[in-house]
Coordinates of C-alpha atoms and ligand atoms in Angstrom, one line a residue:
M1 CA 0.0 0.0 0.0
S2 CA 1.5 3.4 -1.0
K3 CA 1.7 6.3 1.4
F4 CA -1.5 8.4 1.6
I5 CA -1.0 11.9 0.2
P6 CA -3.7 14.2 1.5
L7 CA -5.0 17.3 -0.3
S8 CA -4.4 20.0 2.3
V9 CA -3.6 19.3 6.0
P10 CA -2.3 21.3 8.9
N11 CA 1.5 21.7 9.4
L12 CA 2.1 22.0 13.2
C13 CA 5.8 22.0 13.3
G14 CA 6.6 25.0 15.4
N15 CA 5.6 26.4 18.9
E16 CA 2.0 25.2 18.8
A17 CA 2.3 22.7 21.7
A18 CA 4.5 25.1 23.7
Y19 CA 2.0 28.0 23.5
C20 CA -1.0 25.8 24.1
Q21 CA 0.6 24.3 27.1
K22 CA 1.2 27.9 28.4
A23 CA -2.4 28.7 27.8
I24 CA -3.5 25.6 29.7
A25 CA -1.1 26.2 32.6
S26 CA -2.5 29.8 32.9
E27 CA -6.0 28.3 32.8
W28 CA -6.9 31.0 30.3
V29 CA -8.4 28.7 27.7
S30 CA -11.7 30.4 26.8
T31 CA -12.8 33.7 25.2
G32 CA -10.5 35.9 27.2
G33 CA -6.7 35.9 27.5
A34 CA -3.5 37.6 26.4
Y35 CA -2.9 35.4 23.4
I36 CA -6.1 36.6 21.7
T37 CA -5.1 40.3 21.7
E38 CA -1.5 39.4 20.8
F39 CA -2.7 37.3 17.8
E40 CA -5.0 40.2 16.7
E41 CA -2.1 42.7 17.0
K42 CA 0.3 40.4 15.1
I43 CA -2.1 39.8 12.2
A44 CA -2.9 43.5 12.0
A45 CA 0.9 44.3 12.0
Y46 CA 1.5 41.7 9.4
V47 CA -1.1 42.9 6.9
G48 CA -0.9 46.6 7.9
T49 CA -4.2 47.5 9.4
P50 CA -4.9 49.6 12.5
G51 CA -6.5 46.6 14.2
A52 CA -8.1 43.1 13.9
V53 CA -10.9 41.2 15.5
A54 CA -10.4 37.5 16.2
C55 CA -13.4 35.3 15.9
Q56 CA -14.5 31.6 15.9
S57 CA -14.4 31.1 12.2
G58 CA -14.1 32.8 8.8
T59 CA -17.9 32.4 8.4
A60 CA -18.5 34.2 11.7
G61 CA -16.1 36.9 10.5
L62 CA -18.0 37.3 7.2
H63 CA -21.3 37.6 9.2
L64 CA -19.7 40.3 11.4
A65 CA -18.4 42.0 8.3
L66 CA -21.9 42.3 6.7
L67 CA -23.4 43.4 10.0
S68 CA -20.8 46.0 10.7
C69 CA -21.2 47.4 7.2
G70 CA -24.9 47.8 7.9
V71 CA -26.1 45.2 5.3
G72 CA -29.5 44.0 6.3
Q73 CA -33.1 42.9 5.5
N74 CA -33.9 43.1 1.8
D75 CA -30.6 44.5 0.7
E76 CA -28.8 42.8 -2.2
V77 CA -25.1 41.7 -2.1
L78 CA -23.1 40.9 -5.2
V79 CA -21.3 37.5 -4.6
P80 CA -19.4 35.0 -6.8
T81 CA -21.1 31.7 -7.8
L82 CA -17.7 30.0 -7.9
T83 CA -16.8 29.9 -4.2
F84 CA -17.2 28.0 -0.9
I85 CA -20.8 28.3 0.4
A86 CA -19.5 30.0 3.6
A87 CA -18.9 33.1 1.6
V88 CA -22.6 33.4 0.7
N89 CA -24.6 32.0 3.6
P90 CA -23.9 35.1 5.9
V91 CA -25.7 37.2 3.3
K92 CA -28.8 35.2 4.2
Y93 CA -28.0 35.3 7.9
V94 CA -28.5 39.1 7.8
G95 CA -31.7 38.8 5.7
A96 CA -30.2 40.1 2.5
E97 CA -30.3 38.5 -1.0
P98 CA -27.2 37.4 -2.9
V99 CA -26.9 38.2 -6.6
F100 CA -24.5 35.7 -8.2
M101 CA -21.7 36.8 -10.5
D102 CA -19.5 34.9 -12.9
C103 CA -15.7 34.5 -12.6
D104 CA -12.9 35.5 -14.9
D105 CA -9.8 33.5 -15.7
T106 CA -8.3 34.3 -12.2
L107 CA -11.3 32.3 -10.9
C108 CA -12.3 35.5 -9.0
M109 CA -15.3 37.7 -9.6
D110 CA -15.6 39.0 -13.2
M111 CA -15.5 42.8 -12.7
Q112 CA -16.4 43.4 -16.4
K113 CA -19.7 41.6 -15.8
V114 CA -20.2 43.3 -12.4
E115 CA -19.8 46.7 -14.2
R116 CA -22.2 45.6 -16.9
F117 CA -24.7 44.4 -14.3
C118 CA -24.6 47.7 -12.5
E119 CA -24.9 49.7 -15.7
T120 CA -27.6 47.8 -17.5
E121 CA -29.6 46.0 -14.7
C122 CA -29.5 48.8 -12.1
A123 CA -30.1 52.5 -11.8
M124 CA -28.2 54.8 -9.5
T125 CA -30.8 56.7 -7.4
P126 CA -30.5 59.0 -4.4
E127 CA -31.2 56.0 -2.1
G128 CA -28.5 53.9 -3.7
L129 CA -28.0 51.4 -6.5
L130 CA -31.5 50.1 -7.4
D131 CA -31.8 46.6 -9.0
K132 CA -34.5 47.3 -11.5
A133 CA -35.7 43.7 -11.7
T134 CA -36.2 43.2 -8.0
G135 CA -36.8 46.7 -6.7
R136 CA -34.1 46.1 -4.0
Y137 CA -31.0 48.1 -3.4
V138 CA -27.5 46.6 -3.9
R139 CA -25.5 47.6 -0.8
A140 CA -22.4 45.5 -1.0
M141 CA -20.0 43.6 -3.1
L142 CA -18.4 40.5 -1.5
V143 CA -15.3 39.5 -3.4
V144 CA -13.5 36.2 -2.8
H145 CA -9.7 35.9 -3.5
V146 CA -10.0 32.3 -4.8
F147 CA -7.2 29.8 -3.9
G148 CA -4.8 32.7 -2.9
N149 CA -5.1 34.4 -6.3
L150 CA -6.2 38.1 -6.1
A151 CA -9.4 39.6 -7.4
D152 CA -9.2 42.7 -9.6
L153 CA -9.7 45.2 -6.7
D154 CA -8.6 48.1 -8.8
K155 CA -11.8 47.7 -10.7
A156 CA -13.9 46.5 -7.8
A157 CA -12.9 49.5 -5.7
A158 CA -13.7 51.9 -8.5
L159 CA -17.2 50.3 -8.9
A160 CA -17.8 50.3 -5.2
E161 CA -17.0 54.0 -5.0
K162 CA -19.1 54.8 -8.1
Y163 CA -22.2 52.9 -6.9
D164 CA -21.8 53.4 -3.2
L165 CA -21.3 49.7 -2.3
A166 CA -19.5 48.3 0.7
L167 CA -16.5 46.3 -0.6
I168 CA -16.1 43.2 1.6
E169 CA -13.1 41.0 0.9
D170 CA -13.3 37.3 1.7
A171 CA -9.6 36.8 2.0
T172 CA -10.1 33.5 3.9
E173 CA -7.8 31.7 1.3
A174 CA -5.4 34.5 0.6
L175 CA -3.6 35.5 3.8
G176 CA -0.2 36.7 2.7
S177 CA -1.1 37.4 -1.0
R178 CA -0.5 41.0 -2.0
Y179 CA -0.6 43.3 -4.9
L180 CA 2.8 44.2 -6.5
S181 CA 1.5 46.9 -8.9
G182 CA -1.5 49.1 -9.6
R183 CA -3.4 51.4 -7.3
F184 CA -3.0 49.0 -4.4
A185 CA 0.7 48.0 -4.8
G186 CA 2.0 46.6 -1.5
R187 CA -1.4 46.0 0.0
F188 CA -2.4 42.6 1.3
A189 CA -5.5 40.7 0.4
G190 CA -8.2 41.8 2.9
T191 CA -6.9 45.3 3.4
V192 CA -8.3 47.1 0.4
G193 CA -12.0 46.9 1.0
K194 CA -14.0 48.3 3.9
V195 CA -13.6 45.0 5.7
G196 CA -11.5 41.8 5.1
V197 CA -11.8 38.4 6.6
Y198 CA -9.3 35.6 7.0
S199 CA -10.0 32.0 8.0
F200 CA -7.8 29.6 10.2
N201 CA -9.8 26.5 9.4
G202 CA -7.7 23.3 9.3
N203 CA -7.1 23.4 5.5
K204 CA -6.2 27.1 5.3
I205 CA -2.6 28.3 5.0
I206 CA -2.3 28.7 8.8
T207 CA -4.8 27.2 11.2
T208 CA -6.1 27.6 14.7
G209 CA -8.2 24.4 14.5
G210 CA -11.1 26.7 13.6
G211 CA -11.1 30.4 13.7
G212 CA -11.1 33.6 11.7
M213 CA -10.0 37.2 11.8
L214 CA -11.7 40.4 10.6
V215 CA -9.5 43.4 9.6
S216 CA -10.4 46.9 8.6
G217 CA -8.9 50.3 8.2
D218 CA -11.9 51.8 9.9
E219 CA -11.8 51.9 13.7
A220 CA -15.6 52.2 13.9
I221 CA -16.0 48.9 12.0
L222 CA -13.4 47.2 14.2
R223 CA -15.2 48.4 17.3
E224 CA -18.6 47.3 16.0
A225 CA -17.4 43.9 15.0
K226 CA -15.7 43.2 18.3
Y227 CA -18.8 44.4 20.2
L228 CA -21.1 42.1 18.2
S229 CA -18.7 39.2 18.5
T230 CA -18.8 39.4 22.3
Q231 CA -22.6 39.3 22.9
A232 CA -23.0 43.1 22.5
K233 CA -22.2 43.6 26.1
D234 CA -22.6 47.3 27.1
D235 CA -22.1 46.8 30.8
T236 CA -20.0 43.9 32.0
L237 CA -21.0 44.1 35.6
Y238 CA -24.8 44.4 35.2
F239 CA -25.1 42.4 32.0
V240 CA -26.6 45.2 30.0
H241 CA -27.0 44.4 26.3
N242 CA -28.5 47.1 24.0
H243 CA -28.3 45.0 20.9
I244 CA -28.4 41.3 19.8
G245 CA -24.9 40.1 19.7
Y246 CA -23.1 36.8 19.0
N247 CA -20.8 34.4 20.8
Y248 CA -18.2 34.7 18.1
R249 CA -15.0 35.5 20.0
M250 CA -11.9 33.3 19.4
T251 CA -10.6 31.4 22.4
N252 CA -7.2 31.9 24.0
L253 CA -6.3 28.2 23.1
Q254 CA -7.1 28.9 19.4
A255 CA -5.0 32.1 19.5
A256 CA -2.1 30.2 21.0
L257 CA -2.1 27.9 18.0
G258 CA -2.5 30.9 15.7
L259 CA 0.5 32.7 17.1
A260 CA 2.7 29.7 16.6
Q261 CA 1.4 29.3 13.0
L262 CA 1.8 32.9 12.2
E263 CA 5.6 32.5 12.9
K264 CA 5.7 30.0 10.1
L265 CA 3.5 31.8 7.6
E266 CA 6.3 33.1 5.3
D267 CA 8.0 29.7 5.4
F268 CA 4.7 28.1 4.4
I269 CA 4.3 30.6 1.5
R270 CA 7.8 29.8 0.3
V271 CA 7.1 26.0 0.4
K272 CA 3.8 26.4 -1.4
A273 CA 5.6 28.3 -4.2
E274 CA 8.4 25.7 -4.4
N275 CA 5.9 22.8 -4.6
Y276 CA 3.9 24.7 -7.2
R277 CA 7.0 25.0 -9.4
A278 CA 7.8 21.3 -8.7
Y279 CA 4.6 20.2 -10.3
F280 CA 5.6 22.1 -13.5
E281 CA 9.1 20.5 -13.3
N282 CA 7.3 17.1 -13.2
G283 CA 5.3 18.0 -16.3
I284 CA 2.1 19.1 -14.7
E285 CA 0.7 22.4 -15.9
L286 CA -1.3 24.0 -13.2
L287 CA -3.6 27.0 -13.6
P288 CA -1.5 30.2 -13.3
F289 CA -1.8 32.8 -10.6
R290 CA -1.8 36.5 -11.6
D291 CA 1.8 37.4 -12.3
D292 CA 1.5 41.0 -11.0
I293 CA 0.9 39.8 -7.4
R294 CA 2.8 37.9 -4.7
T295 CA 0.4 35.0 -4.2
N296 CA 0.4 32.6 -1.2
H297 CA -0.2 29.7 -3.7
W298 CA -2.8 28.2 -1.3
F299 CA -4.5 25.7 -3.7
Y300 CA -3.2 24.2 -6.9
S301 CA -5.6 23.7 -9.8
F302 CA -5.2 21.3 -12.7
M303 CA -7.5 21.4 -15.7
T304 CA -8.8 18.2 -17.3
D305 CA -11.9 17.2 -19.2
R306 CA -11.7 13.8 -17.3
R307 CA -12.2 15.3 -13.9
D308 CA -14.2 12.6 -12.1
E309 CA -12.1 9.8 -13.6
L310 CA -8.9 11.4 -12.5
I311 CA -10.2 12.1 -8.9
R312 CA -11.4 8.4 -8.6
A313 CA -8.2 6.9 -10.0
L314 CA -6.0 9.2 -7.8
S315 CA -8.0 8.1 -4.8
E316 CA -7.3 4.4 -5.7
R317 CA -3.6 5.3 -5.5
S318 CA -4.1 6.9 -2.0
I319 CA -3.8 10.4 -3.4
Q320 CA -6.5 12.9 -2.3
S321 CA -7.8 15.4 -4.8
R322 CA -11.1 17.1 -5.3
P323 CA -13.2 19.1 -7.8
V324 CA -13.8 22.8 -7.2
W325 CA -17.0 23.7 -5.3
H326 CA -20.4 23.1 -6.9
L327 CA -21.6 26.5 -8.2
I328 CA -23.6 28.1 -5.4
A329 CA -26.3 29.6 -7.6
D330 CA -27.2 26.0 -8.6
L331 CA -27.6 24.6 -5.1
P332 CA -31.1 24.2 -3.6
P333 CA -30.9 27.1 -1.1
Y334 CA -29.9 29.5 -3.8
Q335 CA -31.3 28.2 -7.1
N336 CA -34.1 30.7 -7.2
C337 CA -31.8 33.7 -6.6
R338 CA -30.7 36.1 -9.2
A339 CA -27.6 35.0 -11.2
Y340 CA -26.1 37.2 -13.9
E341 CA -24.6 35.7 -17.1
I342 CA -22.8 32.7 -15.5
A343 CA -20.6 31.1 -18.1
R344 CA -16.9 30.8 -17.3
A345 CA -17.6 29.6 -13.8
K346 CA -19.4 26.5 -15.3
Y347 CA -16.4 25.7 -17.5
Y348 CA -13.9 25.9 -14.6
W349 CA -16.3 24.0 -12.3
Q350 CA -16.3 21.1 -14.9
H351 CA -12.6 21.0 -15.4
I352 CA -10.7 21.8 -12.2
V353 CA -9.1 19.2 -10.1
N354 CA -7.3 20.5 -7.0
L355 CA -4.1 18.5 -6.4
P356 CA -2.2 18.0 -3.0
C357 CA -0.8 21.3 -1.8
S358 CA 0.0 20.8 2.0
T359 CA 3.1 22.6 3.2
N360 CA 4.4 19.3 4.5
L361 CA 4.3 17.8 1.0
T362 CA 7.8 16.8 -0.1
K363 CA 9.3 17.1 -3.6
E364 CA 9.1 13.3 -3.8
D365 CA 5.3 13.4 -3.0
V366 CA 4.9 15.9 -5.8
A367 CA 6.7 13.6 -8.2
V368 CA 4.5 10.7 -7.1
V369 CA 1.3 12.7 -7.7
A370 CA 2.6 14.0 -11.1
K371 CA 3.5 10.5 -12.3
A372 CA 0.0 9.2 -11.2
V373 CA -1.7 12.0 -13.1
H374 CA 0.4 11.2 -16.2
D375 CA -0.3 7.5 -15.9
I376 CA -4.1 7.9 -15.4
L377 CA -4.5 10.4 -18.3
K378 CA -2.1 8.9 -20.9
Ligands
PLP1 C1 -12.7 28.6 4.3 C2 -13.6 29.6 3.7 C3 -14.6 30.3 4.3 C4 -15.0 30.0 5.7 O1 -14.1 29.9 6.7 P1 -14.4 29.0 8.0 O2 -13.3 29.4 8.9 O3 -14.3 27.6 7.5 O4 -15.7 29.4 8.5 C5 -15.3 31.3 3.7 N1 -15.0 31.5 2.4 C6 -14.1 30.8 1.7 C7 -14.0 31.1 0.2 C8 -13.4 29.8 2.3 O5 -12.5 29.1 1.5

């Protein structure tokens, strides 16, 4: 039996156990403790924002992002159809409606189509951007940086300004990716929009077991998000709550893991880039990332018209791979929602197979996977 090669698993090779042991020894294991604020400060310093709010998951962070941008009942939010469902569900949590957009060849939201949608399907009114077909107002654009690639935020930010939309970045897959040129040169994924969100789920580039982080350049948003994440507590002694809050705060134990992982982030990004190149050296052409960015190379995408056959045959050889997410606009909870000219997303959905990309993948593992792909498809 050959060695199992997983798709994307945690790499806990640093100070994880040491910091968790300290948290345990201090008995600060829950939603208070010094590691939480230290983790927030270090993420904020790394990406260059005035602050950060640690939460239980990326999903919780996206929920808080929409709430703190004031998105609510009956509003519309532009979202991608090619993404993980956790990017879209929070739109429903706040009572708003998603409008699904296509992707471009970066796999991120097609800004050309977003522009066309705003121009032809909507009308700018004193109350905001009116969707003429539904009578609702479009209030936000939720952009996902798919697989560590970066969306075209030059264009997105211009559209957000023109149409008065809150630009929310789902940077859950893109911690460490940044723009090298253009209007946002030097800026990290998550720091361009009004709010950005990272995830530390087990398969992300760094993990806290489960967890997330919201960042913003706007102190008022940071305050609101933290307030809502800690049960909207207005008086800690007398338990006065003037709003409905959430139990979304990260725990000190999770933050202990996160601090240890953050120390390794740049190493992980380097290894991801090396392994990405190793696939090419072994004759496997992966989908490119934009060449005008520093990407974190989170996930590797291989294109084939024999997707299901390849996934099955790799699995028989103990190699884990997977198709890209089912298009959200076609899933039961969302199939009656508005979707605008979805085309390229269908093509990528039918063809992408994600190949093993863990940071503890060796060059030998890459060679084994590459050979298996060649053998299966020859
Ligand atoms: C992982 C992920 C999320 C959700 O993060 P969790 O921490 O798992 O809640 C949201 N959006 C995208 C695109 C993701 O990949």
